[in-house]
Coordinates of C-alpha atoms in Angstrom, one line a residue:
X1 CA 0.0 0.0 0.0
X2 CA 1.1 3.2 -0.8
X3 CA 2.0 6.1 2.1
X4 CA 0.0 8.6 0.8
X5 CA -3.0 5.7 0.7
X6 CA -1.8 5.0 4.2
X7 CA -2.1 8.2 5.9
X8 CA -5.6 8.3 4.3
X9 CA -6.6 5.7 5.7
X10 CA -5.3 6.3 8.9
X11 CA -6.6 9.9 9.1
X12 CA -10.2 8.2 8.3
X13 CA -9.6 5.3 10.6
X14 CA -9.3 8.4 13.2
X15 CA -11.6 10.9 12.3
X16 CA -14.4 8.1 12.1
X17 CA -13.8 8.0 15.8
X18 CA -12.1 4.8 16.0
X19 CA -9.2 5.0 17.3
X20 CA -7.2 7.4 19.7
X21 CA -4.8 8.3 18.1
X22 CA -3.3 11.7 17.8
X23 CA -2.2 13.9 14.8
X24 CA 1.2 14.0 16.0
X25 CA 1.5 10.3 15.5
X26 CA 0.3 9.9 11.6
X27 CA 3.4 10.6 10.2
X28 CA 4.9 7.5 12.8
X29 CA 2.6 5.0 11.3
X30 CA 4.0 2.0 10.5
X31 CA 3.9 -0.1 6.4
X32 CA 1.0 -1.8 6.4
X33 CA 2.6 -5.7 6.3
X34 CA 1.9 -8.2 3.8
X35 CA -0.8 -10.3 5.3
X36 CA -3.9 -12.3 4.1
X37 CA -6.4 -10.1 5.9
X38 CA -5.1 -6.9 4.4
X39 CA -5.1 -8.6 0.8
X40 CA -9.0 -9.7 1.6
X41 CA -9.5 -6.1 2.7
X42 CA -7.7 -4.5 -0.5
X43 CA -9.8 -7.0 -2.6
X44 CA -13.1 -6.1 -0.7
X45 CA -12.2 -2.7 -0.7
X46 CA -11.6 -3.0 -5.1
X47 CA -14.7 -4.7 -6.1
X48 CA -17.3 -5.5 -2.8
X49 CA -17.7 -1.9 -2.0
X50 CA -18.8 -0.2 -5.3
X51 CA -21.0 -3.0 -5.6
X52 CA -22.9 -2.9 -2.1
X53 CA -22.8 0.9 -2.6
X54 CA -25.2 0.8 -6.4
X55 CA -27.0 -2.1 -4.9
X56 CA -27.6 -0.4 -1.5
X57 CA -28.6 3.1 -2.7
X58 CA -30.7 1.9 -5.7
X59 CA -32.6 -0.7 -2.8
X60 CA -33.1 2.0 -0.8
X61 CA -34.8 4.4 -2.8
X62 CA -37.0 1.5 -4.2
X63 CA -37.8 0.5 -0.5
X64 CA -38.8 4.0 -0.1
X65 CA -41.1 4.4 -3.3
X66 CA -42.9 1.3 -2.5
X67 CA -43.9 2.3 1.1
X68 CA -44.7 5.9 0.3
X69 CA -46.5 5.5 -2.8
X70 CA -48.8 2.4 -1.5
X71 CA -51.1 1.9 1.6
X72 CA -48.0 0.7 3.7
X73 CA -47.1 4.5 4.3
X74 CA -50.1 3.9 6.7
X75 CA -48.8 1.4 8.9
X76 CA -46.2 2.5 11.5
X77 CA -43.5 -0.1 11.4
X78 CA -43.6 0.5 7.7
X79 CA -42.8 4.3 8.2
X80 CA -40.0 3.5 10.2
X81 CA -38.2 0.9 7.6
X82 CA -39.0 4.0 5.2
X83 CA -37.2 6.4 7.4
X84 CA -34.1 3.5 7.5
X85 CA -34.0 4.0 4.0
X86 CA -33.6 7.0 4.2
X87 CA -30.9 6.9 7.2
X88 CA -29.0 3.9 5.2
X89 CA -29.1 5.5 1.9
X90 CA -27.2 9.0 3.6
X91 CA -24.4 6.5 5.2
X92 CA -23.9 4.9 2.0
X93 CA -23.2 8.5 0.3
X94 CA -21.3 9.2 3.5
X95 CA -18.9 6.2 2.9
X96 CA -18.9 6.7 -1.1
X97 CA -16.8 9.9 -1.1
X98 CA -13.8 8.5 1.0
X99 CA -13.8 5.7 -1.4
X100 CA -14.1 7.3 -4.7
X101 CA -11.9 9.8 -3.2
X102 CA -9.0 7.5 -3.0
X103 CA -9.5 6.1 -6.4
X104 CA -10.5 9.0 -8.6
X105 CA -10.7 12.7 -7.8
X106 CA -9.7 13.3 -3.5
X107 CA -12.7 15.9 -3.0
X108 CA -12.7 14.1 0.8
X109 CA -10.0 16.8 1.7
X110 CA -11.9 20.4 -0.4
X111 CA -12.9 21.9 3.2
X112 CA -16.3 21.9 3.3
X113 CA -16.8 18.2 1.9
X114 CA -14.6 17.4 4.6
X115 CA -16.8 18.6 7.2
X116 CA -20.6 17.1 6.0
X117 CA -19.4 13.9 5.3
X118 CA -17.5 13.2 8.9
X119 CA -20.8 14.3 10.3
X120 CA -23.4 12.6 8.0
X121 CA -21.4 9.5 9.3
X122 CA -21.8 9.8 12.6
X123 CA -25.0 11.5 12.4
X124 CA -26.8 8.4 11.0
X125 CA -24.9 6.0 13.3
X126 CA -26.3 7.9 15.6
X127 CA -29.7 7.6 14.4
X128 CA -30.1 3.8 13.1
X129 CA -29.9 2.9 16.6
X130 CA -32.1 5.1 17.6
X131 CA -34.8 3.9 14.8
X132 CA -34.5 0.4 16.0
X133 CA -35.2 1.6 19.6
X134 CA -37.9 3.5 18.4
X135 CA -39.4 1.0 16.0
X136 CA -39.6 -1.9 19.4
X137 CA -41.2 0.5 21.5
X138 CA -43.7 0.6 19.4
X139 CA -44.1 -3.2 18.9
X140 CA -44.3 -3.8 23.2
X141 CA -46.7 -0.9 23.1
X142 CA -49.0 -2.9 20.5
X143 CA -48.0 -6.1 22.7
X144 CA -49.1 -4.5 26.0
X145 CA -51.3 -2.1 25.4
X146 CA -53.2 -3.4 22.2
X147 CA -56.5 -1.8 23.1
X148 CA -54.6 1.1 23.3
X149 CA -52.3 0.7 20.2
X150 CA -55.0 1.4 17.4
X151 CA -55.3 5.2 19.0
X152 CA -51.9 5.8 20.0
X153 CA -49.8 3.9 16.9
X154 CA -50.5 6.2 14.3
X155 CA -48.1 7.5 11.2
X156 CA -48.7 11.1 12.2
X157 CA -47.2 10.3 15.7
X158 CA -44.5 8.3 13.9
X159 CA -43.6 11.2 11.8
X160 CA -43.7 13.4 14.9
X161 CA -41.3 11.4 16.8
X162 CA -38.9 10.6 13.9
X163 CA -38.3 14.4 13.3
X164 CA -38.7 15.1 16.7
X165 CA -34.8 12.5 16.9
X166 CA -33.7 13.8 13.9
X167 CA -33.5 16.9 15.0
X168 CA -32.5 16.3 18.3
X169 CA -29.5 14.2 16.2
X170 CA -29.2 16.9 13.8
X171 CA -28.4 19.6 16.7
X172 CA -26.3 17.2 19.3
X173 CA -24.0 16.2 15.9
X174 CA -23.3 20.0 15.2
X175 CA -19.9 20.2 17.0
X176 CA -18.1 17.9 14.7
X177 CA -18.5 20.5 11.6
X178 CA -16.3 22.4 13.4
X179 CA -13.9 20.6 14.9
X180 CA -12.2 18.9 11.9
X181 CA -10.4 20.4 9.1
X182 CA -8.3 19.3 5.8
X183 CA -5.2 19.8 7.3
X184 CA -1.9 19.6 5.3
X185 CA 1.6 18.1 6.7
X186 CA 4.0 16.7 4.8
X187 CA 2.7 17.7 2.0
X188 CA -0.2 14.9 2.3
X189 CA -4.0 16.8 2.6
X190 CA -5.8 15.0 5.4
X191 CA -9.3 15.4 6.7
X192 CA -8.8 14.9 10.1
X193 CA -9.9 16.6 13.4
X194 CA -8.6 19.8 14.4
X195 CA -5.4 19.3 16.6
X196 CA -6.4 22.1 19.0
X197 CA -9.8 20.1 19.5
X198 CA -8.2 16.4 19.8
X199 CA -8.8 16.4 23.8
X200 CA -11.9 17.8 23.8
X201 CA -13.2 15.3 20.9
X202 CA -11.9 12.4 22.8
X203 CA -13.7 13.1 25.8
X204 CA -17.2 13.8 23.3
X205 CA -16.6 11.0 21.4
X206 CA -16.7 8.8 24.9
X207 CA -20.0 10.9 25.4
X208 CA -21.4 10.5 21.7
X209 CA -20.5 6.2 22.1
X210 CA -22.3 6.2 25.3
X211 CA -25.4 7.5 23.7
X212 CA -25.0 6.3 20.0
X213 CA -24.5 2.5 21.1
X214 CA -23.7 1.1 24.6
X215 CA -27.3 3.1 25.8
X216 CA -29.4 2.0 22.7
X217 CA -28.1 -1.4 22.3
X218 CA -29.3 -2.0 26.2
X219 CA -32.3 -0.9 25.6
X220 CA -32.5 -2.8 22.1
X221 CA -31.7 -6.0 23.7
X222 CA -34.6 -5.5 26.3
X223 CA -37.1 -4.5 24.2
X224 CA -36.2 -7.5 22.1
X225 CA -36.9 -9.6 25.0
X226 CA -39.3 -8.2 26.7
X227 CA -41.8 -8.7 23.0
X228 CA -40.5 -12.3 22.8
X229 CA -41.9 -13.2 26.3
X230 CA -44.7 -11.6 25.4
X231 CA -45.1 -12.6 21.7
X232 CA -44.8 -16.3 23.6
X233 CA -47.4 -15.8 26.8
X234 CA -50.2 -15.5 23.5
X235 CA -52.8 -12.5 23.0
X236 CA -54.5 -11.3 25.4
X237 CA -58.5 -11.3 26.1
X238 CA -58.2 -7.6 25.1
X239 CA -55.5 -8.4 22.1
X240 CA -58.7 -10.8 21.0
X241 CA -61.6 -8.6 21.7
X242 CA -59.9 -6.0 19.0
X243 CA -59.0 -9.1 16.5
X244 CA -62.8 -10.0 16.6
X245 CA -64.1 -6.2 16.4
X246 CA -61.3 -5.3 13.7
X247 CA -62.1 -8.5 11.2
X248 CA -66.2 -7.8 11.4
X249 CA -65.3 -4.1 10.6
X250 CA -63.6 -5.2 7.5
X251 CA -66.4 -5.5 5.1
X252 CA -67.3 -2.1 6.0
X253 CA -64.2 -0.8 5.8
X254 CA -64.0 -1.9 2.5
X255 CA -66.6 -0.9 1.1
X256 CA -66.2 2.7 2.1
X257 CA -63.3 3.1 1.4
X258 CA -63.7 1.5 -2.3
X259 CA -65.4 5.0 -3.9
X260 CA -62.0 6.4 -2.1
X261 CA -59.6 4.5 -4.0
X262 CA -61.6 4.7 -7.0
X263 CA -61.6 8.5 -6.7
X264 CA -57.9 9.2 -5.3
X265 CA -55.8 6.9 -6.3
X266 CA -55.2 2.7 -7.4
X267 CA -55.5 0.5 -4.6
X268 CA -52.6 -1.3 -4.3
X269 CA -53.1 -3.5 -1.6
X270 CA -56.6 -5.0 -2.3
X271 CA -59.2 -5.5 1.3
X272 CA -55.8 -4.0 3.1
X273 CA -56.4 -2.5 6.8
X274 CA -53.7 -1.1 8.2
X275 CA -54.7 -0.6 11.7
X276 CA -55.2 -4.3 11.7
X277 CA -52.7 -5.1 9.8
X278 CA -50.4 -2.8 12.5
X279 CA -52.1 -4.8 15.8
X280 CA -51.1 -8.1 14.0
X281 CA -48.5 -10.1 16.1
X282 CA -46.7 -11.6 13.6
X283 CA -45.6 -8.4 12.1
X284 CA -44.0 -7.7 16.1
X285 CA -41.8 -11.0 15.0
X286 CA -40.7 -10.2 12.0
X287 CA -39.8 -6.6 13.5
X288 CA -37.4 -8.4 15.9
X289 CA -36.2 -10.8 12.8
X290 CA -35.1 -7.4 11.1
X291 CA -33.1 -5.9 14.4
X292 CA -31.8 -9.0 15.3
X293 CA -30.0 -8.6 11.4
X294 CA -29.0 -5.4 12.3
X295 CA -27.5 -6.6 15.7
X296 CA -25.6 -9.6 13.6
X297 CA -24.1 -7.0 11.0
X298 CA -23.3 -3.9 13.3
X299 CA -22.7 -5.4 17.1
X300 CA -19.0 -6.8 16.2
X301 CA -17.6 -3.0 14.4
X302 CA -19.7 -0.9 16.9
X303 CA -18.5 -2.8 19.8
X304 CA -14.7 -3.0 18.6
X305 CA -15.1 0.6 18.0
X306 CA -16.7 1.6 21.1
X307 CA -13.4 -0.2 22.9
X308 CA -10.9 1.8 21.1
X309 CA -12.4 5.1 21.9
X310 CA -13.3 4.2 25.7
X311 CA -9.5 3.1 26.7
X312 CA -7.6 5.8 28.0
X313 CA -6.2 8.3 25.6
X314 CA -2.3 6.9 26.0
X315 CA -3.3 3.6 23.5
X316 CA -2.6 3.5 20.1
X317 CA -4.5 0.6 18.1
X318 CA -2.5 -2.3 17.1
X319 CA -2.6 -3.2 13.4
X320 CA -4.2 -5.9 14.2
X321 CA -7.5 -4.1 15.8
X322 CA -7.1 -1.9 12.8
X323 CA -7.4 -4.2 10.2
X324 CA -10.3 -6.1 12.2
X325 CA -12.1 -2.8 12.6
X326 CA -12.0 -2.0 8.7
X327 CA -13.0 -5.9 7.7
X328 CA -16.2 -5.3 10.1
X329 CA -17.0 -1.5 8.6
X330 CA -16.8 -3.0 5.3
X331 CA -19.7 -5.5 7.0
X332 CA -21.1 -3.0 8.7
X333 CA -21.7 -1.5 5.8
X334 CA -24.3 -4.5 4.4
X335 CA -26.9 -3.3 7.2
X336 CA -27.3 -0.1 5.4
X337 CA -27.3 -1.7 1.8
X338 CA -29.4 -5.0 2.2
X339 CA -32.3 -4.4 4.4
X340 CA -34.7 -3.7 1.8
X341 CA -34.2 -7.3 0.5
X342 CA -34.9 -8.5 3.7
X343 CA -38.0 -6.6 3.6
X344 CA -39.1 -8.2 0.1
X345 CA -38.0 -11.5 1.5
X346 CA -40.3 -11.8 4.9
X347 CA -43.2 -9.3 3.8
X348 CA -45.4 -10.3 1.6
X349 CA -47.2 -7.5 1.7
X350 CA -44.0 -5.7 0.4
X351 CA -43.9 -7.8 -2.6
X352 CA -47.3 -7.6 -3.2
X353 CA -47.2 -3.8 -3.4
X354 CA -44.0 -3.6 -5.5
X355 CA -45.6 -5.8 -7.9
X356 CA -48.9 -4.0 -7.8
X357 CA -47.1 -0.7 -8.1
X358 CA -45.0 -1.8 -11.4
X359 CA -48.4 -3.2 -12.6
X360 CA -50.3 0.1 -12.0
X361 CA -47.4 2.8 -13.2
X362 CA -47.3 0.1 -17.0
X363 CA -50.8 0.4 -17.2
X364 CA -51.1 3.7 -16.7
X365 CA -48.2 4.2 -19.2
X366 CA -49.9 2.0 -21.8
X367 CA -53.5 3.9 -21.6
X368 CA -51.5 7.3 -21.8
X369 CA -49.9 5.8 -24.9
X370 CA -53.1 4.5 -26.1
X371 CA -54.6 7.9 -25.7
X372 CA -51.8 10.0 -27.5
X373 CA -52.1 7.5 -30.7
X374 CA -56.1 7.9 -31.0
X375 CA -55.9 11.7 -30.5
X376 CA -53.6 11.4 -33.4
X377 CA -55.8 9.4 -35.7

């Protein structure tokens, strides 16, 4: 590996917050050595990346087209894999600049480009976890309190409380804009934090860890647990009288709400009711099939990562923690680029509305087409 390729990957490995190392010690960085896991990582890095990143944005904005533009938007854990999408497809532009920085034009260190990225990173860190705590409240609350859940569970409070975090996120992320700077030595541009501001970040990064993982992943892991007991017990009398009251109001339902569709807008999912559909316990299991994906792609980086920032500021990451810690961000990295097939794969609800929306946009298409070629005869 070249030098210049090494100090760029050092000053990331650093500025991502993983590491405690100080400026003063870049230029003392040893060769990277001629080992297997650092040709895996220069082969994963070539070809695995670029990949994951096309696949991952392009399955994210389909995710999000499906759920917004059929009636899934109206069923809350549906707005909150939307709002992943969104989340995953900003970390993947986060980690594409670095990347295609080192490989075809370095705008990673143009100050201002710097800046955004570093914080978009950490900023939807920050927020995935936070999504996934949000997204199993929600599910106990349906599994507790299901008489409750139908008035409460709404996608108007979801949106409320997903901009309420995000901005909360948006505000407590702030500092890192300007605390880091492309910084020249040796003639090498690095975008790397401020050395004026190193002891202050350490002791905010210990902070920012505390709140970005080691608090949500407690809380994750009891939520998770806490709806599995419960999900096990069986429904309750109440969880039954709503089943009962929800499947005779279907008919109804649907039969108001047919002159709807007809006058707004296709109906995608045919007889579809959301606010049973959102009561339903299997949906709570294949929430926590979801988040416990999350868990088996992020737990390993985020927990290696959280180590190196908590010891004390006098270590310096071996080599070996180094290369371990960019073999699971390059893993890491699959949680932001592959959920949406895990949503095609367990909801087939999901598939049916992708399919129905492809059907509905080429008929459309074909009628306009249709229309254009008789006004022309």
């Amino acid at each position: 590996m070249q030098n210049s390729s090494l100090f760029t990957f050092v000053g990331q490995i650093i500025l991502n917050g993983s590491g405690n190392e100080s400026f003063y010690t870049y230029q003392d960085f040893p060769s990277i050595p001629d080992e297997p896991l650092f040709h895996l990582l220069s082969k994963l890095e070539q070809y695995g990346l670029p990949t994951l990143f096309t696949v991952g944005i392009i399955l994210n904005v389909l995710s999000g087209i499906i759920i917004s533009k059929t009636e899934l938007i109206k069923v809350t854990p549906f707005v909150y894999l939307m709002a992943f999408s969104v989340v995953d497809s900003m970390y993947l532009l986060a980690k594409i600049v670095p990347w295609a920085s080192a490989r075809v034009y370095n705008v990673y260190v143009i100050a201002g480009m710097c800046q955004v990225f570093y914080y978009l990173s950490f900023l939807t860190n920050f927020l995935e976890w936070w999504i996934t705590v949000m997204l199993l409240c929600e599910r106990n609350y349906v599994l507790f309190r299901p008489d409750n859940s139908r008035k409460y569970c709404s996608p108007f409070r979801t949106k409320c409380a997903l901009i309420v975090i995000s901005v909360f996120a948006i505000v407590c992320h702030l500092y890192l804009t300007w605390t880091s700077a492309v910084i020249e030595h040796n003639g090498i541009k690095m975008c790397i934090v401020i050395p004026e501001n190193v002891e202050d970040i350490n002791v905010l990064r210990k902070i920012d860890t505390a709140f970005s993982f080691i608090v949500p992943i407690f809380v994750t892991l009891s939520l998770i647990v806490s709806a599995l007991v419960k999900w096990a017990i069986g429904p309750s009398k109440a969880r039954r009288d709503i089943r009962g009251f929800s499947s005779a109001s279907v008919v109804i339902r649907r039969q108001s709400n047919d002159y709807q569709s007809i006058k707004q807008k296709p109906e995608y999912l045919i007889g579809f009711n959301p606010k049973l559909f959102t009561t339903r316990r299997r949906i709570t299991f294949k929430i926590i099939i979801i988040v416990l994906f999350i868990l088996l792609i992020c737990l390993p980086h985020d927990a290696l990562k959280a180590r190196l920032i908590l010891l004390n500021g006098g270590h310096t990451a071996t080599l070996q923690e180094i290369g371990w810690l960019r073999l699971m961000s390059e893993i890491y990295a699959i949680n932001f680029g592959l959920k949406g097939v895990l949503y095609f794969i367990i909801f087939p609800e999901f598939r049916m509305a992708a399919w129905r929306l492809i059907q509905v946009n080429l008929l459309s298409k074909c009628n306009n087409e249709e229309k254009e070629m008789c006004t022309e005869v």
